[in-house]
């Protein structure tokens, strides 16, 4: 993964594959304390204790081993986070869901760049717009919230996956990202 | 060129022996695993400073036959065990990635 935003997309897609219908992403960037953390919580199928212990092994995957016998997402995340002096935590319960938390130390020379967070959020929302996404993005003391149920209600639409919605959301998320980093944040449906 | 020919000609220390008769047609030098997954070709000798079990997983996905670890870094045991299981040859050199890439090029792998 070239940057942290790609890790966020990858781990959130695990939640989609785990048949979650509610996915919450918390992103907390602290330029002052020089850390970047994210946490992804879902209500998907979860994993048992045995699987949780093995899940950081790149040769372990929950998918069909005839197609691919490696699962690199979590193991790459762990390696990258630890290389920066950070960590990854995973808690999961069968039929309840999974929580993955990762922390990167941004003052480490080996910390990957944050990347295009707005683009990552947009891709996740558009690709699986039937799901309830709740994204809380904090930057220093500022934050914004993207809640797809509330966005749909506000806009009076059933789905967000059309070309028109893509343009609207793209502009909206770009503005939120810009505001949170430069002007003081904006909140949606929080 | 076979894996065993590269080992002999470059006088590399073998840490894990895979299929020594596997044919190597390409070389790739990179430490970013996603780049290797996206851009490296099959039947490649991969030159890197990464020493983590994840590189073996990437090598199996891409079809990399041999990995040369540079700058003489220590290598974890679990990585070598996986390499053996996946039949990927792992060698180590004290040279840096540029130097060893040049040598690979000189013996005819591009």
PDB file of C-alpha atoms in Angstrom:
ATOM      1  CA  UNK A   1       0.000   0.000   0.000  1.00  0.00           C
ATOM      2  CA  UNK A   2       1.406   3.359  -0.984  1.00  0.00           C
ATOM      3  CA  UNK A   3      -0.422   5.290   1.732  1.00  0.00           C
ATOM      4  CA  UNK A   4      -2.684   5.018   4.782  1.00  0.00           C
ATOM      5  CA  UNK A   5      -5.861   5.852   2.864  1.00  0.00           C
ATOM      6  CA  UNK A   6      -5.371   2.666   0.831  1.00  0.00           C
ATOM      7  CA  UNK A   7      -5.129   0.671   4.065  1.00  0.00           C
ATOM      8  CA  UNK A   8      -8.412   2.225   5.212  1.00  0.00           C
ATOM      9  CA  UNK A   9     -10.088   1.231   1.959  1.00  0.00           C
ATOM     10  CA  UNK A  10      -8.689  -2.266   2.144  1.00  0.00           C
ATOM     11  CA  UNK A  11      -9.769  -2.923   5.739  1.00  0.00           C
ATOM     12  CA  UNK A  12     -13.208  -1.384   5.138  1.00  0.00           C
ATOM     13  CA  UNK A  13     -13.631  -3.677   2.132  1.00  0.00           C
ATOM     14  CA  UNK A  14     -12.966  -6.606   4.462  1.00  0.00           C
ATOM     15  CA  UNK A  15     -16.009  -5.407   6.428  1.00  0.00           C
ATOM     16  CA  UNK A  16     -18.076  -5.374   3.226  1.00  0.00           C
ATOM     17  CA  UNK A  17     -16.910  -8.902   2.390  1.00  0.00           C
ATOM     18  CA  UNK A  18     -17.834  -9.944   5.931  1.00  0.00           C
ATOM     19  CA  UNK A  19     -21.431  -8.978   5.010  1.00  0.00           C
ATOM     20  CA  UNK A  20     -21.647  -6.023   7.371  1.00  0.00           C
ATOM     21  CA  UNK A  21     -24.459  -3.568   6.721  1.00  0.00           C
ATOM     22  CA  UNK A  22     -23.230  -0.951   9.182  1.00  0.00           C
ATOM     23  CA  UNK A  23     -19.638   0.200   8.995  1.00  0.00           C
ATOM     24  CA  UNK A  24     -18.157   2.979  11.082  1.00  0.00           C
ATOM     25  CA  UNK A  25     -14.797   4.514  10.271  1.00  0.00           C
ATOM     26  CA  UNK A  26     -13.121   6.821  12.767  1.00  0.00           C
ATOM     27  CA  UNK A  27     -10.102   8.702  11.511  1.00  0.00           C
ATOM     28  CA  UNK A  28      -8.134  10.808  13.927  1.00  0.00           C
ATOM     29  CA  UNK A  29      -5.137  12.818  12.775  1.00  0.00           C
ATOM     30  CA  UNK A  30      -3.146  14.771  15.315  1.00  0.00           C
ATOM     31  CA  UNK A  31      -0.526  16.992  13.675  1.00  0.00           C
ATOM     32  CA  UNK A  32       0.473  18.344  17.090  1.00  0.00           C
ATOM     33  CA  UNK A  33       1.022  14.958  18.735  1.00  0.00           C
ATOM     34  CA  UNK A  34       2.189  13.533  15.423  1.00  0.00           C
ATOM     35  CA  UNK A  35       0.042  10.453  15.167  1.00  0.00           C
ATOM     36  CA  UNK A  36      -2.603   9.180  12.779  1.00  0.00           C
ATOM     37  CA  UNK A  37      -5.067   6.570  13.906  1.00  0.00           C
ATOM     38  CA  UNK A  38      -8.062   4.921  12.363  1.00  0.00           C
ATOM     39  CA  UNK A  39     -10.598   2.476  13.639  1.00  0.00           C
ATOM     40  CA  UNK A  40     -13.073   0.482  11.559  1.00  0.00           C
ATOM     41  CA  UNK A  41     -16.027  -1.182  13.256  1.00  0.00           C
ATOM     42  CA  UNK A  42     -18.542  -3.395  11.537  1.00  0.00           C
ATOM     43  CA  UNK A  43     -21.466  -5.642  12.369  1.00  0.00           C
ATOM     44  CA  UNK A  44     -20.372  -8.372   9.945  1.00  0.00           C
ATOM     45  CA  UNK A  45     -19.922 -12.088  10.488  1.00  0.00           C
ATOM     46  CA  UNK A  46     -16.854 -11.653  12.709  1.00  0.00           C
ATOM     47  CA  UNK A  47     -14.234 -14.276  13.486  1.00  0.00           C
ATOM     48  CA  UNK A  48     -13.653 -16.780  16.264  1.00  0.00           C
ATOM     49  CA  UNK A  49     -10.712 -16.582  18.668  1.00  0.00           C
ATOM     50  CA  UNK A  50      -8.666 -19.112  16.699  1.00  0.00           C
ATOM     51  CA  UNK A  51      -8.972 -17.116  13.480  1.00  0.00           C
ATOM     52  CA  UNK A  52      -8.227 -13.829  15.267  1.00  0.00           C
ATOM     53  CA  UNK A  53      -4.864 -15.229  16.381  1.00  0.00           C
ATOM     54  CA  UNK A  54      -3.936 -16.198  12.821  1.00  0.00           C
ATOM     55  CA  UNK A  55      -5.335 -13.284  10.922  1.00  0.00           C
ATOM     56  CA  UNK A  56      -2.069 -11.310  10.699  1.00  0.00           C
ATOM     57  CA  UNK A  57      -0.339 -14.242   8.993  1.00  0.00           C
ATOM     58  CA  UNK A  58      -0.232 -13.339   5.262  1.00  0.00           C
ATOM     59  CA  UNK A  59      -0.787 -16.981   4.363  1.00  0.00           C
ATOM     60  CA  UNK A  60      -4.145 -17.002   6.122  1.00  0.00           C
ATOM     61  CA  UNK A  61      -7.261 -15.885   4.293  1.00  0.00           C
ATOM     62  CA  UNK A  62     -10.978 -16.326   4.853  1.00  0.00           C
ATOM     63  CA  UNK A  63     -11.537 -16.427   1.094  1.00  0.00           C
ATOM     64  CA  UNK A  64     -11.494 -19.392  -1.291  1.00  0.00           C
ATOM     65  CA  UNK A  65      -7.928 -20.780  -1.210  1.00  0.00           C
ATOM     66  CA  UNK A  66      -8.309 -22.156  -4.724  1.00  0.00           C
ATOM     67  CA  UNK A  67      -8.404 -18.564  -5.971  1.00  0.00           C
ATOM     68  CA  UNK A  68      -5.699 -17.108  -3.740  1.00  0.00           C
ATOM     69  CA  UNK A  69      -3.979 -18.572  -0.714  1.00  0.00           C
ATOM     70  CA  UNK A  70      -2.707 -15.329   0.772  1.00  0.00           C
ATOM     71  CA  UNK A  71      -4.470 -12.506   2.613  1.00  0.00           C
ATOM     72  CA  UNK A  72      -2.189  -9.512   2.730  1.00  0.00           C
ATOM     73  CA  UNK A  73      -4.416  -6.659   3.889  1.00  0.00           C
ATOM     74  CA  UNK A  74      -4.051  -6.976   7.648  1.00  0.00           C
ATOM     75  CA  UNK A  75      -0.471  -8.243   7.557  1.00  0.00           C
ATOM     76  CA  UNK A  76       0.652  -5.311   5.393  1.00  0.00           C
ATOM     77  CA  UNK A  77      -1.201  -2.884   7.649  1.00  0.00           C
ATOM     78  CA  UNK A  78       0.497  -4.351  10.727  1.00  0.00           C
ATOM     79  CA  UNK A  79       3.941  -4.254   9.126  1.00  0.00           C
ATOM     80  CA  UNK A  80       3.523  -0.642   7.980  1.00  0.00           C
ATOM     81  CA  UNK A  81       2.073   0.579  11.285  1.00  0.00           C
ATOM     82  CA  UNK A  82       4.795  -1.151  13.309  1.00  0.00           C
ATOM     83  CA  UNK A  83       7.509   0.160  11.010  1.00  0.00           C
ATOM     84  CA  UNK A  84       6.426   3.661  12.037  1.00  0.00           C
ATOM     85  CA  UNK A  85       6.481   2.698  15.740  1.00  0.00           C
ATOM     86  CA  UNK A  86       2.697   2.248  15.884  1.00  0.00           C
ATOM     87  CA  UNK A  87       0.463  -0.806  16.214  1.00  0.00           C
ATOM     88  CA  UNK A  88      -2.651  -2.617  15.022  1.00  0.00           C
ATOM     89  CA  UNK A  89      -5.345  -4.096  17.280  1.00  0.00           C
ATOM     90  CA  UNK A  90      -8.122  -6.426  16.210  1.00  0.00           C
ATOM     91  CA  UNK A  91     -11.121  -7.543  18.230  1.00  0.00           C
ATOM     92  CA  UNK A  92     -13.754  -9.776  16.682  1.00  0.00           C
ATOM     93  CA  UNK A  93     -16.689 -11.917  17.767  1.00  0.00           C
ATOM     94  CA  UNK A  94     -18.581 -14.376  15.560  1.00  0.00           C
ATOM     95  CA  UNK A  95     -21.905 -12.999  14.306  1.00  0.00           C
ATOM     96  CA  UNK A  96     -21.304  -9.698  16.097  1.00  0.00           C
ATOM     97  CA  UNK A  97     -18.619  -7.965  14.099  1.00  0.00           C
ATOM     98  CA  UNK A  98     -15.026  -6.829  13.998  1.00  0.00           C
ATOM     99  CA  UNK A  99     -13.086  -3.788  15.154  1.00  0.00           C
ATOM    100  CA  UNK A 100      -9.680  -2.967  13.689  1.00  0.00           C
ATOM    101  CA  UNK A 101      -7.652  -0.104  15.077  1.00  0.00           C
ATOM    102  CA  UNK A 102      -4.341   1.097  13.656  1.00  0.00           C
ATOM    103  CA  UNK A 103      -1.987   3.808  14.846  1.00  0.00           C
ATOM    104  CA  UNK A 104       0.851   5.332  12.842  1.00  0.00           C
ATOM    105  CA  UNK A 105       3.493   7.605  14.331  1.00  0.00           C
ATOM    106  CA  UNK A 106       3.804  10.432  11.877  1.00  0.00           C
ATOM    107  CA  UNK A 107       7.186  11.635  13.116  1.00  0.00           C
ATOM    108  CA  UNK A 108       8.748   8.353  12.011  1.00  0.00           C
ATOM    109  CA  UNK A 109      10.673   8.522   8.749  1.00  0.00           C
ATOM    110  CA  UNK A 110       9.065   5.190   7.814  1.00  0.00           C
ATOM    111  CA  UNK A 111       5.481   6.408   8.279  1.00  0.00           C
ATOM    112  CA  UNK A 112       3.641   6.178   4.950  1.00  0.00           C
ATOM    113  CA  UNK A 113       1.874   9.321   3.683  1.00  0.00           C
ATOM    114  CA  UNK A 114      -1.790   9.747   4.628  1.00  0.00           C
ATOM    115  CA  UNK A 115      -2.912   9.855   0.994  1.00  0.00           C
ATOM    116  CA  UNK A 116      -6.244  10.927  -0.423  1.00  0.00           C
ATOM    117  CA  UNK A 117      -8.658  10.299   2.417  1.00  0.00           C
ATOM    118  CA  UNK A 118     -11.570  12.037   0.734  1.00  0.00           C
ATOM    119  CA  UNK A 119     -11.163   9.863  -2.344  1.00  0.00           C
ATOM    120  CA  UNK A 120     -11.057   6.738  -0.197  1.00  0.00           C
ATOM    121  CA  UNK A 121     -14.274   7.702   1.638  1.00  0.00           C
ATOM    122  CA  UNK A 122     -15.989   8.536  -1.645  1.00  0.00           C
ATOM    123  CA  UNK A 123     -15.013   5.223  -3.253  1.00  0.00           C
ATOM    124  CA  UNK A 124     -16.266   3.223  -0.291  1.00  0.00           C
ATOM    125  CA  UNK A 125     -19.596   5.081  -0.146  1.00  0.00           C
ATOM    126  CA  UNK A 126     -20.232   4.931  -3.903  1.00  0.00           C
ATOM    127  CA  UNK A 127     -19.172   1.293  -4.375  1.00  0.00           C
ATOM    128  CA  UNK A 128     -21.399  -0.008  -1.582  1.00  0.00           C
ATOM    129  CA  UNK A 129     -23.954   2.728  -1.152  1.00  0.00           C
ATOM    130  CA  UNK A 130     -26.643   0.342   0.121  1.00  0.00           C
ATOM    131  CA  UNK A 131     -24.658  -0.016   3.350  1.00  0.00           C
ATOM    132  CA  UNK A 132     -24.856   2.404   6.235  1.00  0.00           C
ATOM    133  CA  UNK A 133     -21.493   4.164   6.345  1.00  0.00           C
ATOM    134  CA  UNK A 134     -20.685   6.458   9.218  1.00  0.00           C
ATOM    135  CA  UNK A 135     -17.339   8.186   8.829  1.00  0.00           C
ATOM    136  CA  UNK A 136     -15.991  10.444  11.537  1.00  0.00           C
ATOM    137  CA  UNK A 137     -12.959  12.398  10.423  1.00  0.00           C
ATOM    138  CA  UNK A 138     -11.025  14.357  13.035  1.00  0.00           C
ATOM    139  CA  UNK A 139      -8.102  16.652  12.354  1.00  0.00           C
ATOM    140  CA  UNK A 140      -6.611  18.249  15.465  1.00  0.00           C
ATOM    141  CA  UNK A 141      -9.637  19.724  17.289  1.00  0.00           C
ATOM    142  CA  UNK A 142     -11.842  19.801  14.208  1.00  0.00           C
ATOM    143  CA  UNK A 143     -14.037  17.138  12.683  1.00  0.00           C
ATOM    144  CA  UNK A 144     -16.714  16.258  10.197  1.00  0.00           C
ATOM    145  CA  UNK A 145     -19.121  13.366   9.985  1.00  0.00           C
ATOM    146  CA  UNK A 146     -20.346  11.583   6.884  1.00  0.00           C
ATOM    147  CA  UNK A 147     -23.436   9.521   7.621  1.00  0.00           C
ATOM    148  CA  UNK A 148     -24.892   7.949   4.486  1.00  0.00           C
ATOM    149  CA  UNK A 149     -28.360   7.437   6.015  1.00  0.00           C
ATOM    150  CA  UNK A 150     -28.575  11.126   6.864  1.00  0.00           C
ATOM    151  CA  UNK A 151     -27.140  12.195   3.505  1.00  0.00           C
ATOM    152  CA  UNK A 152     -29.769  10.097   1.685  1.00  0.00           C
ATOM    153  CA  UNK A 153     -32.518  11.566   3.851  1.00  0.00           C
ATOM    154  CA  UNK A 154     -31.289  15.129   3.332  1.00  0.00           C
ATOM    155  CA  UNK A 155     -31.014  14.699  -0.425  1.00  0.00           C
ATOM    156  CA  UNK A 156     -34.215  12.655  -0.648  1.00  0.00           C
ATOM    157  CA  UNK A 157     -32.575   9.794  -2.537  1.00  0.00           C
ATOM    158  CA  UNK A 158     -32.568   6.031  -2.073  1.00  0.00           C
ATOM    159  CA  UNK A 159     -29.088   5.368  -3.443  1.00  0.00           C
ATOM    160  CA  UNK A 160     -25.835   7.246  -3.821  1.00  0.00           C
ATOM    161  CA  UNK A 161     -24.276   5.274  -6.657  1.00  0.00           C
ATOM    162  CA  UNK A 162     -25.406   7.387  -9.643  1.00  0.00           C
ATOM    163  CA  UNK A 163     -23.100   9.604 -11.725  1.00  0.00           C
ATOM    164  CA  UNK A 164     -24.927  12.692 -10.472  1.00  0.00           C
ATOM    165  CA  UNK A 165     -24.565  11.654  -6.832  1.00  0.00           C
ATOM    166  CA  UNK A 166     -20.900  10.891  -7.424  1.00  0.00           C
ATOM    167  CA  UNK A 167     -20.268  14.477  -8.545  1.00  0.00           C
ATOM    168  CA  UNK A 168     -22.248  15.942  -5.656  1.00  0.00           C
ATOM    169  CA  UNK A 169     -20.533  13.769  -3.053  1.00  0.00           C
ATOM    170  CA  UNK A 170     -17.081  14.316  -4.542  1.00  0.00           C
ATOM    171  CA  UNK A 171     -17.439  18.081  -4.298  1.00  0.00           C
ATOM    172  CA  UNK A 172     -19.002  17.830  -0.832  1.00  0.00           C
ATOM    173  CA  UNK A 173     -16.290  15.548   0.611  1.00  0.00           C
ATOM    174  CA  UNK A 174     -13.499  17.621  -0.951  1.00  0.00           C
ATOM    175  CA  UNK A 175     -14.969  20.711   0.692  1.00  0.00           C
ATOM    176  CA  UNK A 176     -15.264  18.967   4.069  1.00  0.00           C
ATOM    177  CA  UNK A 177     -11.669  17.737   3.842  1.00  0.00           C
ATOM    178  CA  UNK A 178     -10.428  21.181   2.921  1.00  0.00           C
ATOM    179  CA  UNK A 179     -12.456  22.842   5.696  1.00  0.00           C
ATOM    180  CA  UNK A 180     -11.381  20.434   8.400  1.00  0.00           C
ATOM    181  CA  UNK A 181      -7.726  20.995   7.597  1.00  0.00           C
ATOM    182  CA  UNK A 182      -7.781  24.730   6.894  1.00  0.00           C
ATOM    183  CA  UNK A 183     -10.947  26.490   8.036  1.00  0.00           C
ATOM    184  CA  UNK A 184     -12.385  24.843  11.082  1.00  0.00           C
ATOM    185  CA  UNK A 185     -14.563  21.929  10.065  1.00  0.00           C
ATOM    186  CA  UNK A 186     -18.139  21.344   9.166  1.00  0.00           C
ATOM    187  CA  UNK A 187     -20.466  18.751  10.495  1.00  0.00           C
ATOM    188  CA  UNK A 188     -23.024  16.693   8.688  1.00  0.00           C
ATOM    189  CA  UNK A 189     -25.742  14.882  10.547  1.00  0.00           C
ATOM    190  CA  UNK A 190     -23.524  14.430  13.605  1.00  0.00           C
TER     191      UNK A 190
ATOM    192  CA  UNK B   1      18.785 -18.453 -16.593  1.00  0.00           C
ATOM    193  CA  UNK B   2      18.195 -20.846 -13.697  1.00  0.00           C
ATOM    194  CA  UNK B   3      18.122 -19.811 -10.037  1.00  0.00           C
ATOM    195  CA  UNK B   4      21.219 -21.948  -9.358  1.00  0.00           C
ATOM    196  CA  UNK B   5      23.161 -20.112 -12.108  1.00  0.00           C
ATOM    197  CA  UNK B   6      22.425 -16.720 -10.521  1.00  0.00           C
ATOM    198  CA  UNK B   7      23.507 -17.986  -7.109  1.00  0.00           C
ATOM    199  CA  UNK B   8      26.771 -19.338  -8.483  1.00  0.00           C
ATOM    200  CA  UNK B   9      27.648 -16.416 -10.712  1.00  0.00           C
ATOM    201  CA  UNK B  10      26.941 -13.761  -8.070  1.00  0.00           C
ATOM    202  CA  UNK B  11      28.326 -15.886  -5.214  1.00  0.00           C
ATOM    203  CA  UNK B  12      25.310 -15.226  -2.981  1.00  0.00           C
ATOM    204  CA  UNK B  13      24.680 -16.731   0.445  1.00  0.00           C
ATOM    205  CA  UNK B  14      21.606 -18.961   0.271  1.00  0.00           C
ATOM    206  CA  UNK B  15      19.262 -18.604   3.256  1.00  0.00           C
ATOM    207  CA  UNK B  16      16.460 -20.769   1.921  1.00  0.00           C
ATOM    208  CA  UNK B  17      16.661 -23.093  -1.025  1.00  0.00           C
ATOM    209  CA  UNK B  18      13.635 -23.243  -3.304  1.00  0.00           C
ATOM    210  CA  UNK B  19      13.435 -24.683  -6.804  1.00  0.00           C
ATOM    211  CA  UNK B  20      17.016 -24.154  -8.009  1.00  0.00           C
ATOM    212  CA  UNK B  21      16.088 -25.210 -11.546  1.00  0.00           C
ATOM    213  CA  UNK B  22      13.327 -22.611 -11.838  1.00  0.00           C
ATOM    214  CA  UNK B  23      13.850 -20.339 -14.819  1.00  0.00           C
ATOM    215  CA  UNK B  24      14.396 -16.623 -14.102  1.00  0.00           C
ATOM    216  CA  UNK B  25      13.545 -14.289 -16.970  1.00  0.00           C
ATOM    217  CA  UNK B  26      13.193 -10.861 -15.328  1.00  0.00           C
ATOM    218  CA  UNK B  27      14.586  -8.697 -12.557  1.00  0.00           C
ATOM    219  CA  UNK B  28      12.742  -6.213 -10.332  1.00  0.00           C
ATOM    220  CA  UNK B  29      14.163  -3.912  -7.658  1.00  0.00           C
ATOM    221  CA  UNK B  30      11.681  -2.337  -5.236  1.00  0.00           C
ATOM    222  CA  UNK B  31      10.785  -2.192  -1.545  1.00  0.00           C
ATOM    223  CA  UNK B  32       7.165  -1.152  -1.845  1.00  0.00           C
ATOM    224  CA  UNK B  33       5.158  -4.368  -1.816  1.00  0.00           C
ATOM    225  CA  UNK B  34       2.123  -2.944  -3.611  1.00  0.00           C
ATOM    226  CA  UNK B  35       4.353  -1.836  -6.485  1.00  0.00           C
ATOM    227  CA  UNK B  36       5.856  -5.294  -6.724  1.00  0.00           C
ATOM    228  CA  UNK B  37       2.390  -6.861  -6.718  1.00  0.00           C
ATOM    229  CA  UNK B  38       1.213  -4.517  -9.437  1.00  0.00           C
ATOM    230  CA  UNK B  39       4.251  -4.235 -11.682  1.00  0.00           C
ATOM    231  CA  UNK B  40       6.639  -7.177 -11.300  1.00  0.00           C
ATOM    232  CA  UNK B  41       6.302 -10.043 -13.736  1.00  0.00           C
ATOM    233  CA  UNK B  42       6.324 -13.777 -13.105  1.00  0.00           C
ATOM    234  CA  UNK B  43       9.654 -15.653 -13.178  1.00  0.00           C
ATOM    235  CA  UNK B  44      11.454 -12.723 -11.617  1.00  0.00           C
ATOM    236  CA  UNK B  45      14.415 -12.286  -9.321  1.00  0.00           C
ATOM    237  CA  UNK B  46      13.331  -9.644  -6.808  1.00  0.00           C
ATOM    238  CA  UNK B  47      15.887  -7.379  -5.138  1.00  0.00           C
ATOM    239  CA  UNK B  48      14.802  -5.729  -1.887  1.00  0.00           C
ATOM    240  CA  UNK B  49      15.822  -4.674   1.619  1.00  0.00           C
ATOM    241  CA  UNK B  50      12.503  -5.839   3.097  1.00  0.00           C
ATOM    242  CA  UNK B  51      12.808  -8.778   5.478  1.00  0.00           C
ATOM    243  CA  UNK B  52       9.303  -9.738   6.509  1.00  0.00           C
ATOM    244  CA  UNK B  53       7.120 -12.760   5.912  1.00  0.00           C
ATOM    245  CA  UNK B  54       4.876 -10.520   3.786  1.00  0.00           C
ATOM    246  CA  UNK B  55       7.459 -10.515   0.986  1.00  0.00           C
ATOM    247  CA  UNK B  56       7.081 -14.281   0.625  1.00  0.00           C
ATOM    248  CA  UNK B  57       3.308 -13.878   0.304  1.00  0.00           C
ATOM    249  CA  UNK B  58       3.809 -11.208  -2.373  1.00  0.00           C
ATOM    250  CA  UNK B  59       6.338 -13.416  -4.185  1.00  0.00           C
ATOM    251  CA  UNK B  60       3.873 -16.324  -4.320  1.00  0.00           C
ATOM    252  CA  UNK B  61       1.135 -14.077  -5.734  1.00  0.00           C
ATOM    253  CA  UNK B  62       3.403 -12.663  -8.458  1.00  0.00           C
ATOM    254  CA  UNK B  63       5.289 -15.856  -9.284  1.00  0.00           C
ATOM    255  CA  UNK B  64       8.694 -14.601  -8.173  1.00  0.00           C
ATOM    256  CA  UNK B  65      11.291 -17.379  -8.191  1.00  0.00           C
ATOM    257  CA  UNK B  66      14.059 -15.826  -6.168  1.00  0.00           C
ATOM    258  CA  UNK B  67      14.540 -12.994  -3.681  1.00  0.00           C
ATOM    259  CA  UNK B  68      17.858 -11.281  -3.008  1.00  0.00           C
ATOM    260  CA  UNK B  69      17.963  -9.436   0.305  1.00  0.00           C
ATOM    261  CA  UNK B  70      20.433  -6.570   0.317  1.00  0.00           C
ATOM    262  CA  UNK B  71      22.584  -4.709   2.854  1.00  0.00           C
ATOM    263  CA  UNK B  72      23.096  -7.866   4.940  1.00  0.00           C
ATOM    264  CA  UNK B  73      19.999  -7.430   7.118  1.00  0.00           C
ATOM    265  CA  UNK B  74      18.976 -10.097   9.653  1.00  0.00           C
ATOM    266  CA  UNK B  75      16.166 -12.315   8.430  1.00  0.00           C
ATOM    267  CA  UNK B  76      13.374 -13.682  10.648  1.00  0.00           C
ATOM    268  CA  UNK B  77      13.022 -17.451  10.875  1.00  0.00           C
ATOM    269  CA  UNK B  78       9.296 -17.449  10.040  1.00  0.00           C
ATOM    270  CA  UNK B  79      10.060 -15.771   6.725  1.00  0.00           C
ATOM    271  CA  UNK B  80      12.566 -18.452   5.754  1.00  0.00           C
ATOM    272  CA  UNK B  81      10.185 -21.248   6.799  1.00  0.00           C
ATOM    273  CA  UNK B  82       7.476 -19.833   4.539  1.00  0.00           C
ATOM    274  CA  UNK B  83       9.977 -19.398   1.699  1.00  0.00           C
ATOM    275  CA  UNK B  84      10.950 -23.055   1.956  1.00  0.00           C
ATOM    276  CA  UNK B  85       7.327 -24.138   1.972  1.00  0.00           C
ATOM    277  CA  UNK B  86       6.556 -21.997  -1.074  1.00  0.00           C
ATOM    278  CA  UNK B  87       9.711 -23.136  -2.922  1.00  0.00           C
ATOM    279  CA  UNK B  88      11.115 -19.632  -3.240  1.00  0.00           C
ATOM    280  CA  UNK B  89      14.877 -19.229  -3.046  1.00  0.00           C
ATOM    281  CA  UNK B  90      16.053 -16.507  -0.665  1.00  0.00           C
ATOM    282  CA  UNK B  91      19.633 -15.248  -0.840  1.00  0.00           C
ATOM    283  CA  UNK B  92      21.442 -12.492   1.021  1.00  0.00           C
ATOM    284  CA  UNK B  93      24.173 -10.046   0.084  1.00  0.00           C
ATOM    285  CA  UNK B  94      25.978  -7.252   1.885  1.00  0.00           C
ATOM    286  CA  UNK B  95      25.756  -5.137  -1.254  1.00  0.00           C
ATOM    287  CA  UNK B  96      23.120  -2.481  -1.740  1.00  0.00           C
ATOM    288  CA  UNK B  97      20.162  -2.840  -4.160  1.00  0.00           C
ATOM    289  CA  UNK B  98      21.816  -0.706  -6.845  1.00  0.00           C
ATOM    290  CA  UNK B  99      25.049  -2.688  -6.800  1.00  0.00           C
ATOM    291  CA  UNK B 100      23.355  -6.074  -6.949  1.00  0.00           C
ATOM    292  CA  UNK B 101      20.906  -4.888  -9.631  1.00  0.00           C
ATOM    293  CA  UNK B 102      23.873  -3.873 -11.788  1.00  0.00           C
ATOM    294  CA  UNK B 103      25.416  -7.302 -11.315  1.00  0.00           C
ATOM    295  CA  UNK B 104      22.145  -9.032 -12.210  1.00  0.00           C
ATOM    296  CA  UNK B 105      22.009  -6.900 -15.329  1.00  0.00           C
ATOM    297  CA  UNK B 106      25.593  -7.780 -16.273  1.00  0.00           C
ATOM    298  CA  UNK B 107      24.852 -11.512 -16.278  1.00  0.00           C
ATOM    299  CA  UNK B 108      22.046 -10.959 -18.761  1.00  0.00           C
ATOM    300  CA  UNK B 109      18.803 -10.473 -16.787  1.00  0.00           C
ATOM    301  CA  UNK B 110      16.894  -7.297 -17.541  1.00  0.00           C
TER     302      UNK B 110
END
